[in-house]
């Protein structure tokens, strides 16, 4: 039976107990079965205004999907350089196209000059779900599209389990350019780019935000905790427009590729996400 399942492409165990001789579980059943384990809402102090946005910028961001999620180095110094002028300019931008053009012309950012392409976003900008990853990898840099490499393919498969695809999600990254050699961004680069990300969220107006990986979670949630602690809980985040948006942190697909046993935790997070999307869905189950 196991051999047959492997032949059929089954490579993950998703539930604690086998469910024999019944039709495949439907999403509603999975959600109902997980009722007892649903995450509580953690209310994160709202991020209000430019000064607070900058207070959550931390240095020593480690990219590449949390190579060691519990051992991330983290410096407590907020980064303040370079941001006042950027914030004023960025907040006057009124469309996603303008934001993309503005980023494309951001010559002051060193990352722009070493990357092959700007990776602005992918998916549906009108989707209720916005996904924020870390930084483009080699494939994304080559194609100028977020999450097109192996990480993205795993992400697509995982999202499909809750009926979400790129037509029902909008994807971007903390950084729109691949840092050379996948190095961590400097404090200045992060400080320069964070206002653009916040404006990106404000203009896309998602109902729900999914943060992938420790770098995104720490930066957006303004926490020093590791991703293992931050994941799986809802937070209310103000991205600077006064709107409190539910945000859920989860494990980065790059980490899951290296540690497949942790997919189980990621799947729990996806069920939480599906439940929230379904509960809040005004335009159909998952926002179409
Ligand atoms: N990892 C990310 O965080 N984002 C991408 O776009 C690709 C890989």
Tab-separated table of C-alpha atoms and ligand atoms in Angstrom:
chain	number	residue	atom	x	y	z
A	1	UNK	CA	0.000	0.000	0.000
A	2	UNK	CA	2.830	2.395	0.876
A	3	UNK	CA	4.590	1.539	-2.374
A	4	UNK	CA	1.380	2.287	-4.273
A	5	UNK	CA	1.029	5.618	-2.490
A	6	UNK	CA	4.609	6.523	-3.351
A	7	UNK	CA	3.921	5.601	-6.977
A	8	UNK	CA	0.893	7.886	-6.866
A	9	UNK	CA	3.121	10.746	-5.741
A	10	UNK	CA	2.156	10.831	-2.076
A	11	UNK	CA	5.200	12.062	-0.201
A	12	UNK	CA	3.806	13.724	2.917
A	13	UNK	CA	1.734	12.655	5.895
A	14	UNK	CA	-0.765	15.396	6.612
A	15	UNK	CA	-2.909	14.032	9.441
A	16	UNK	CA	-2.048	12.247	12.673
A	17	UNK	CA	-4.181	9.178	11.955
A	18	UNK	CA	-4.948	7.311	8.736
A	19	UNK	CA	-8.477	7.647	7.447
A	20	UNK	CA	-9.170	4.266	5.817
A	21	UNK	CA	-11.799	3.369	3.225
A	22	UNK	CA	-13.454	6.750	2.985
A	23	UNK	CA	-13.519	9.227	0.155
A	24	UNK	CA	-10.731	11.811	0.239
A	25	UNK	CA	-11.183	14.441	2.938
A	26	UNK	CA	-12.632	17.706	1.795
A	27	UNK	CA	-11.274	21.037	2.966
A	28	UNK	CA	-14.349	21.738	5.118
A	29	UNK	CA	-13.808	18.451	6.970
A	30	UNK	CA	-10.164	19.231	7.594
A	31	UNK	CA	-11.085	22.637	8.917
A	32	UNK	CA	-13.781	21.184	11.165
A	33	UNK	CA	-11.374	18.580	12.511
A	34	UNK	CA	-8.845	21.245	13.309
A	35	UNK	CA	-11.329	23.419	15.201
A	36	UNK	CA	-9.948	22.413	18.553
A	37	UNK	CA	-6.431	23.403	17.628
A	38	UNK	CA	-7.094	26.745	16.015
A	39	UNK	CA	-4.608	29.409	16.900
A	40	UNK	CA	-5.438	32.186	19.257
A	41	UNK	CA	-5.165	35.757	18.068
A	42	UNK	CA	-2.064	37.506	19.217
A	43	UNK	CA	-2.570	41.237	19.110
A	44	UNK	CA	0.682	42.842	18.126
A	45	UNK	CA	1.093	46.499	18.943
A	46	UNK	CA	-0.035	48.288	15.828
A	47	UNK	CA	2.669	49.804	13.710
A	48	UNK	CA	1.646	53.395	13.398
A	49	UNK	CA	3.410	55.959	11.296
A	50	UNK	CA	6.856	56.253	9.915
A	51	UNK	CA	8.786	56.324	13.157
A	52	UNK	CA	7.198	53.098	14.372
A	53	UNK	CA	7.768	51.432	11.043
A	54	UNK	CA	11.433	52.123	11.359
A	55	UNK	CA	11.515	50.871	14.928
A	56	UNK	CA	10.759	47.382	13.755
A	57	UNK	CA	13.571	47.276	11.253
A	58	UNK	CA	16.248	45.046	12.658
A	59	UNK	CA	19.624	44.176	11.339
A	60	UNK	CA	21.207	40.792	10.791
A	61	UNK	CA	18.355	39.462	8.694
A	62	UNK	CA	19.248	36.007	7.586
A	63	UNK	CA	17.795	35.095	4.224
A	64	UNK	CA	17.458	31.787	2.421
A	65	UNK	CA	14.508	30.468	4.324
A	66	UNK	CA	15.857	30.218	7.834
A	67	UNK	CA	18.746	27.849	7.437
A	68	UNK	CA	18.593	27.402	11.207
A	69	UNK	CA	15.285	28.827	12.405
A	70	UNK	CA	16.122	28.691	16.077
A	71	UNK	CA	19.645	30.006	15.869
A	72	UNK	CA	19.138	33.179	13.911
A	73	UNK	CA	21.423	35.938	14.954
A	74	UNK	CA	19.533	39.105	15.693
A	75	UNK	CA	20.811	42.529	16.485
A	76	UNK	CA	18.617	44.762	18.619
A	77	UNK	CA	19.614	48.027	17.004
A	78	UNK	CA	16.809	49.624	15.006
A	79	UNK	CA	17.891	50.989	11.668
A	80	UNK	CA	16.997	54.594	11.059
A	81	UNK	CA	19.263	55.621	8.231
A	82	UNK	CA	17.967	56.868	4.957
A	83	UNK	CA	14.269	56.523	5.601
A	84	UNK	CA	12.635	59.916	6.200
A	85	UNK	CA	12.916	61.151	2.659
A	86	UNK	CA	12.022	57.739	1.251
A	87	UNK	CA	8.856	57.546	3.314
A	88	UNK	CA	7.615	60.927	2.155
A	89	UNK	CA	8.275	60.078	-1.492
A	90	UNK	CA	6.846	56.602	-1.253
A	91	UNK	CA	3.660	57.643	0.512
A	92	UNK	CA	2.793	59.956	-2.384
A	93	UNK	CA	2.656	56.984	-4.775
A	94	UNK	CA	-0.919	56.044	-5.576
A	95	UNK	CA	-0.805	52.929	-7.768
A	96	UNK	CA	1.021	49.627	-7.937
A	97	UNK	CA	2.322	50.465	-11.417
A	98	UNK	CA	3.784	53.702	-10.086
A	99	UNK	CA	5.276	51.848	-7.141
A	100	UNK	CA	6.921	49.334	-9.461
A	101	UNK	CA	8.269	52.122	-11.663
A	102	UNK	CA	9.534	53.963	-8.597
A	103	UNK	CA	11.384	50.904	-7.362
A	104	UNK	CA	12.815	50.285	-10.815
A	105	UNK	CA	14.327	53.757	-10.637
A	106	UNK	CA	15.657	53.464	-7.094
A	107	UNK	CA	19.286	53.916	-8.048
A	108	UNK	CA	20.237	54.684	-4.449
A	109	UNK	CA	19.745	51.039	-3.500
A	110	UNK	CA	22.937	49.029	-4.076
A	111	UNK	CA	20.935	45.828	-4.571
A	112	UNK	CA	19.463	47.216	-7.765
A	113	UNK	CA	22.875	47.364	-9.373
A	114	UNK	CA	23.894	43.780	-8.736
A	115	UNK	CA	20.571	42.102	-9.501
A	116	UNK	CA	19.564	41.044	-13.018
A	117	UNK	CA	15.910	41.983	-12.634
A	118	UNK	CA	13.468	43.669	-10.311
A	119	UNK	CA	11.094	41.071	-8.795
A	120	UNK	CA	8.126	43.233	-7.970
A	121	UNK	CA	5.218	40.839	-7.527
A	122	UNK	CA	3.294	37.939	-8.992
A	123	UNK	CA	-0.272	36.728	-8.794
A	124	UNK	CA	-3.435	38.756	-8.534
A	125	UNK	CA	-3.026	42.263	-7.078
A	126	UNK	CA	-6.738	42.235	-6.224
A	127	UNK	CA	-6.505	39.007	-4.191
A	128	UNK	CA	-7.573	38.974	-0.572
A	129	UNK	CA	-4.376	37.145	0.371
A	130	UNK	CA	-0.943	38.777	0.106
A	131	UNK	CA	2.110	36.603	0.644
A	132	UNK	CA	5.408	38.195	1.653
A	133	UNK	CA	8.579	36.130	1.291
A	134	UNK	CA	12.183	37.099	1.829
A	135	UNK	CA	14.166	37.815	-1.307
A	136	UNK	CA	14.392	36.600	-4.877
A	137	UNK	CA	16.656	33.626	-5.474
A	138	UNK	CA	18.646	32.828	-8.595
A	139	UNK	CA	15.631	31.764	-10.684
A	140	UNK	CA	13.533	34.722	-9.577
A	141	UNK	CA	16.404	37.097	-10.321
A	142	UNK	CA	16.714	35.653	-13.816
A	143	UNK	CA	12.997	35.859	-14.555
A	144	UNK	CA	12.008	38.943	-12.559
A	145	UNK	CA	9.141	37.091	-10.894
A	146	UNK	CA	8.879	36.115	-7.205
A	147	UNK	CA	8.676	32.460	-6.216
A	148	UNK	CA	9.267	30.777	-9.586
A	149	UNK	CA	12.101	28.452	-8.502
A	150	UNK	CA	11.960	25.283	-6.411
A	151	UNK	CA	10.738	27.206	-3.346
A	152	UNK	CA	7.926	28.691	-5.378
A	153	UNK	CA	6.931	25.350	-6.833
A	154	UNK	CA	6.620	23.880	-3.351
A	155	UNK	CA	4.696	26.950	-2.231
A	156	UNK	CA	2.273	26.531	-5.151
A	157	UNK	CA	1.694	22.874	-4.262
A	158	UNK	CA	1.087	23.707	-0.623
A	159	UNK	CA	-1.301	26.533	-1.425
A	160	UNK	CA	-3.210	24.240	-3.773
A	161	UNK	CA	-4.071	22.030	-0.797
A	162	UNK	CA	-6.287	24.852	0.465
A	163	UNK	CA	-7.502	25.823	-2.990
A	164	UNK	CA	-5.301	28.905	-3.379
A	165	UNK	CA	-3.398	29.562	-6.585
A	166	UNK	CA	-1.720	32.590	-8.125
A	167	UNK	CA	-5.063	33.911	-9.265
A	168	UNK	CA	-6.227	34.052	-5.654
A	169	UNK	CA	-3.016	35.290	-4.035
A	170	UNK	CA	-0.631	38.202	-4.527
A	171	UNK	CA	3.048	37.481	-3.885
A	172	UNK	CA	5.979	39.701	-3.140
A	173	UNK	CA	9.148	39.736	-1.038
A	174	UNK	CA	10.789	41.871	1.638
A	175	UNK	CA	13.446	42.660	-0.930
A	176	UNK	CA	12.610	43.195	-4.599
A	177	UNK	CA	16.169	42.413	-5.699
A	178	UNK	CA	18.358	39.388	-5.085
A	179	UNK	CA	21.286	40.343	-2.867
A	180	UNK	CA	24.565	39.290	-4.514
A	181	UNK	CA	25.471	35.735	-3.578
A	182	UNK	CA	22.290	35.606	-1.479
A	183	UNK	CA	23.960	37.627	1.256
A	184	UNK	CA	21.852	39.248	3.967
A	185	UNK	CA	20.825	42.805	3.182
A	186	UNK	CA	22.573	45.592	5.041
A	187	UNK	CA	20.658	47.693	7.572
A	188	UNK	CA	20.643	50.573	5.121
A	189	UNK	CA	19.235	48.449	2.305
A	190	UNK	CA	16.510	47.119	4.556
A	191	UNK	CA	15.697	50.582	5.895
A	192	UNK	CA	15.498	51.942	2.366
A	193	UNK	CA	13.223	49.183	1.085
A	194	UNK	CA	10.825	48.668	3.976
A	195	UNK	CA	8.735	51.801	3.256
A	196	UNK	CA	8.260	50.487	-0.285
A	197	UNK	CA	6.995	47.177	1.059
A	198	UNK	CA	4.595	48.904	3.442
A	199	UNK	CA	3.272	51.067	0.617
A	200	UNK	CA	2.967	47.918	-1.494
A	201	UNK	CA	0.667	46.415	1.136
A	202	UNK	CA	-1.296	49.654	1.485
A	203	UNK	CA	-1.911	49.813	-2.277
A	204	UNK	CA	-2.698	46.109	-2.705
A	205	UNK	CA	-5.105	46.288	0.251
A	206	UNK	CA	-5.133	42.571	1.097
A	207	UNK	CA	-7.555	41.314	3.749
A	208	UNK	CA	-4.972	38.840	5.056
A	209	UNK	CA	-1.167	38.683	4.946
A	210	UNK	CA	0.954	35.527	5.054
A	211	UNK	CA	4.580	36.027	6.089
A	212	UNK	CA	6.975	33.327	4.948
A	213	UNK	CA	10.137	32.744	6.945
A	214	UNK	CA	11.823	34.249	9.963
A	215	UNK	CA	13.113	37.384	8.252
A	216	UNK	CA	9.650	38.473	7.094
A	217	UNK	CA	8.025	37.454	10.368
A	218	UNK	CA	10.516	39.262	12.596
A	219	UNK	CA	10.564	42.390	10.546
A	220	UNK	CA	6.824	42.754	10.036
A	221	UNK	CA	5.781	41.512	13.466
A	222	UNK	CA	8.532	43.562	15.118
A	223	UNK	CA	9.734	40.650	17.199
A	224	UNK	CA	13.041	39.095	18.092
A	225	UNK	CA	11.479	35.667	18.504
A	226	UNK	CA	12.388	32.892	16.095
A	227	UNK	CA	10.012	31.699	13.404
A	228	UNK	CA	9.198	28.542	15.370
A	229	UNK	CA	7.695	30.759	18.050
A	230	UNK	CA	6.124	33.321	15.731
A	231	UNK	CA	4.462	30.921	13.301
A	232	UNK	CA	0.879	29.784	13.563
A	233	UNK	CA	-0.518	32.768	15.447
A	234	UNK	CA	-2.603	35.571	14.085
A	235	UNK	CA	-1.336	39.106	14.591
A	236	UNK	CA	-3.033	42.387	13.785
A	237	UNK	CA	-0.645	44.570	11.832
A	238	UNK	CA	-0.989	48.172	10.717
A	239	UNK	CA	1.141	48.617	7.623
A	240	UNK	CA	1.025	52.371	8.059
A	241	UNK	CA	-2.436	53.138	6.691
A	242	UNK	CA	-4.318	52.715	9.955
A	243	UNK	CA	-5.907	49.417	8.840
A	244	UNK	CA	-5.308	46.444	11.122
A	245	UNK	CA	-4.692	43.452	8.871
A	246	UNK	CA	-4.543	39.887	10.163
A	247	UNK	CA	-1.063	38.498	9.517
A	248	UNK	CA	0.060	34.901	9.931
A	249	UNK	CA	3.699	33.824	9.919
A	250	UNK	CA	4.679	30.399	8.640
A	251	UNK	CA	7.715	28.406	7.612
A	252	UNK	CA	9.537	29.342	4.450
A	253	UNK	CA	9.336	26.795	1.607
A	254	UNK	CA	13.153	26.841	1.290
A	255	UNK	CA	13.351	25.612	4.873
A	256	UNK	CA	10.668	23.005	4.179
A	257	UNK	CA	12.666	21.708	1.219
A	258	UNK	CA	15.557	21.106	3.576
A	259	UNK	CA	13.435	19.878	6.484
A	260	UNK	CA	10.429	18.116	4.956
A	261	UNK	CA	9.267	16.786	8.320
A	262	UNK	CA	8.299	20.350	9.222
A	263	UNK	CA	5.752	20.479	6.422
A	264	UNK	CA	3.287	19.222	8.963
A	265	UNK	CA	3.567	22.514	10.887
A	266	UNK	CA	3.270	24.484	7.679
A	267	UNK	CA	0.150	22.526	6.796
A	268	UNK	CA	-1.366	23.406	10.174
A	269	UNK	CA	-0.704	27.051	9.381
A	270	UNK	CA	-2.322	26.668	5.973
A	271	UNK	CA	-5.444	25.270	7.579
A	272	UNK	CA	-5.574	28.299	9.852
A	273	UNK	CA	-5.194	30.490	6.817
A	274	UNK	CA	-7.903	28.631	4.897
A	275	UNK	CA	-10.251	28.918	7.815
A	276	UNK	CA	-9.721	32.655	8.046
A	277	UNK	CA	-10.082	33.145	4.305
A	278	UNK	CA	-13.264	31.131	4.277
A	279	UNK	CA	-14.674	32.862	7.348
A	280	UNK	CA	-13.982	36.355	6.007
A	281	UNK	CA	-14.731	35.570	2.385
A	282	UNK	CA	-17.182	38.054	1.004
A	283	UNK	CA	-16.363	37.261	-2.606
A	284	UNK	CA	-16.497	33.470	-2.532
A	285	UNK	CA	-14.713	30.854	-0.491
A	286	UNK	CA	-11.165	31.854	-1.183
A	287	UNK	CA	-11.600	35.284	-2.585
A	288	UNK	CA	-12.174	34.696	-6.292
B	1	LIG	N1	12.405	32.792	-1.698
B	1	LIG	C1	11.712	33.910	-1.375
B	1	LIG	O1	11.572	34.269	-0.215
B	1	LIG	N2	11.163	34.590	-2.373
B	1	LIG	C2	11.267	34.249	-3.636
B	1	LIG	O2	10.730	34.947	-4.498
B	1	LIG	C3	11.986	33.087	-3.944
B	1	LIG	C4	12.552	32.376	-2.962
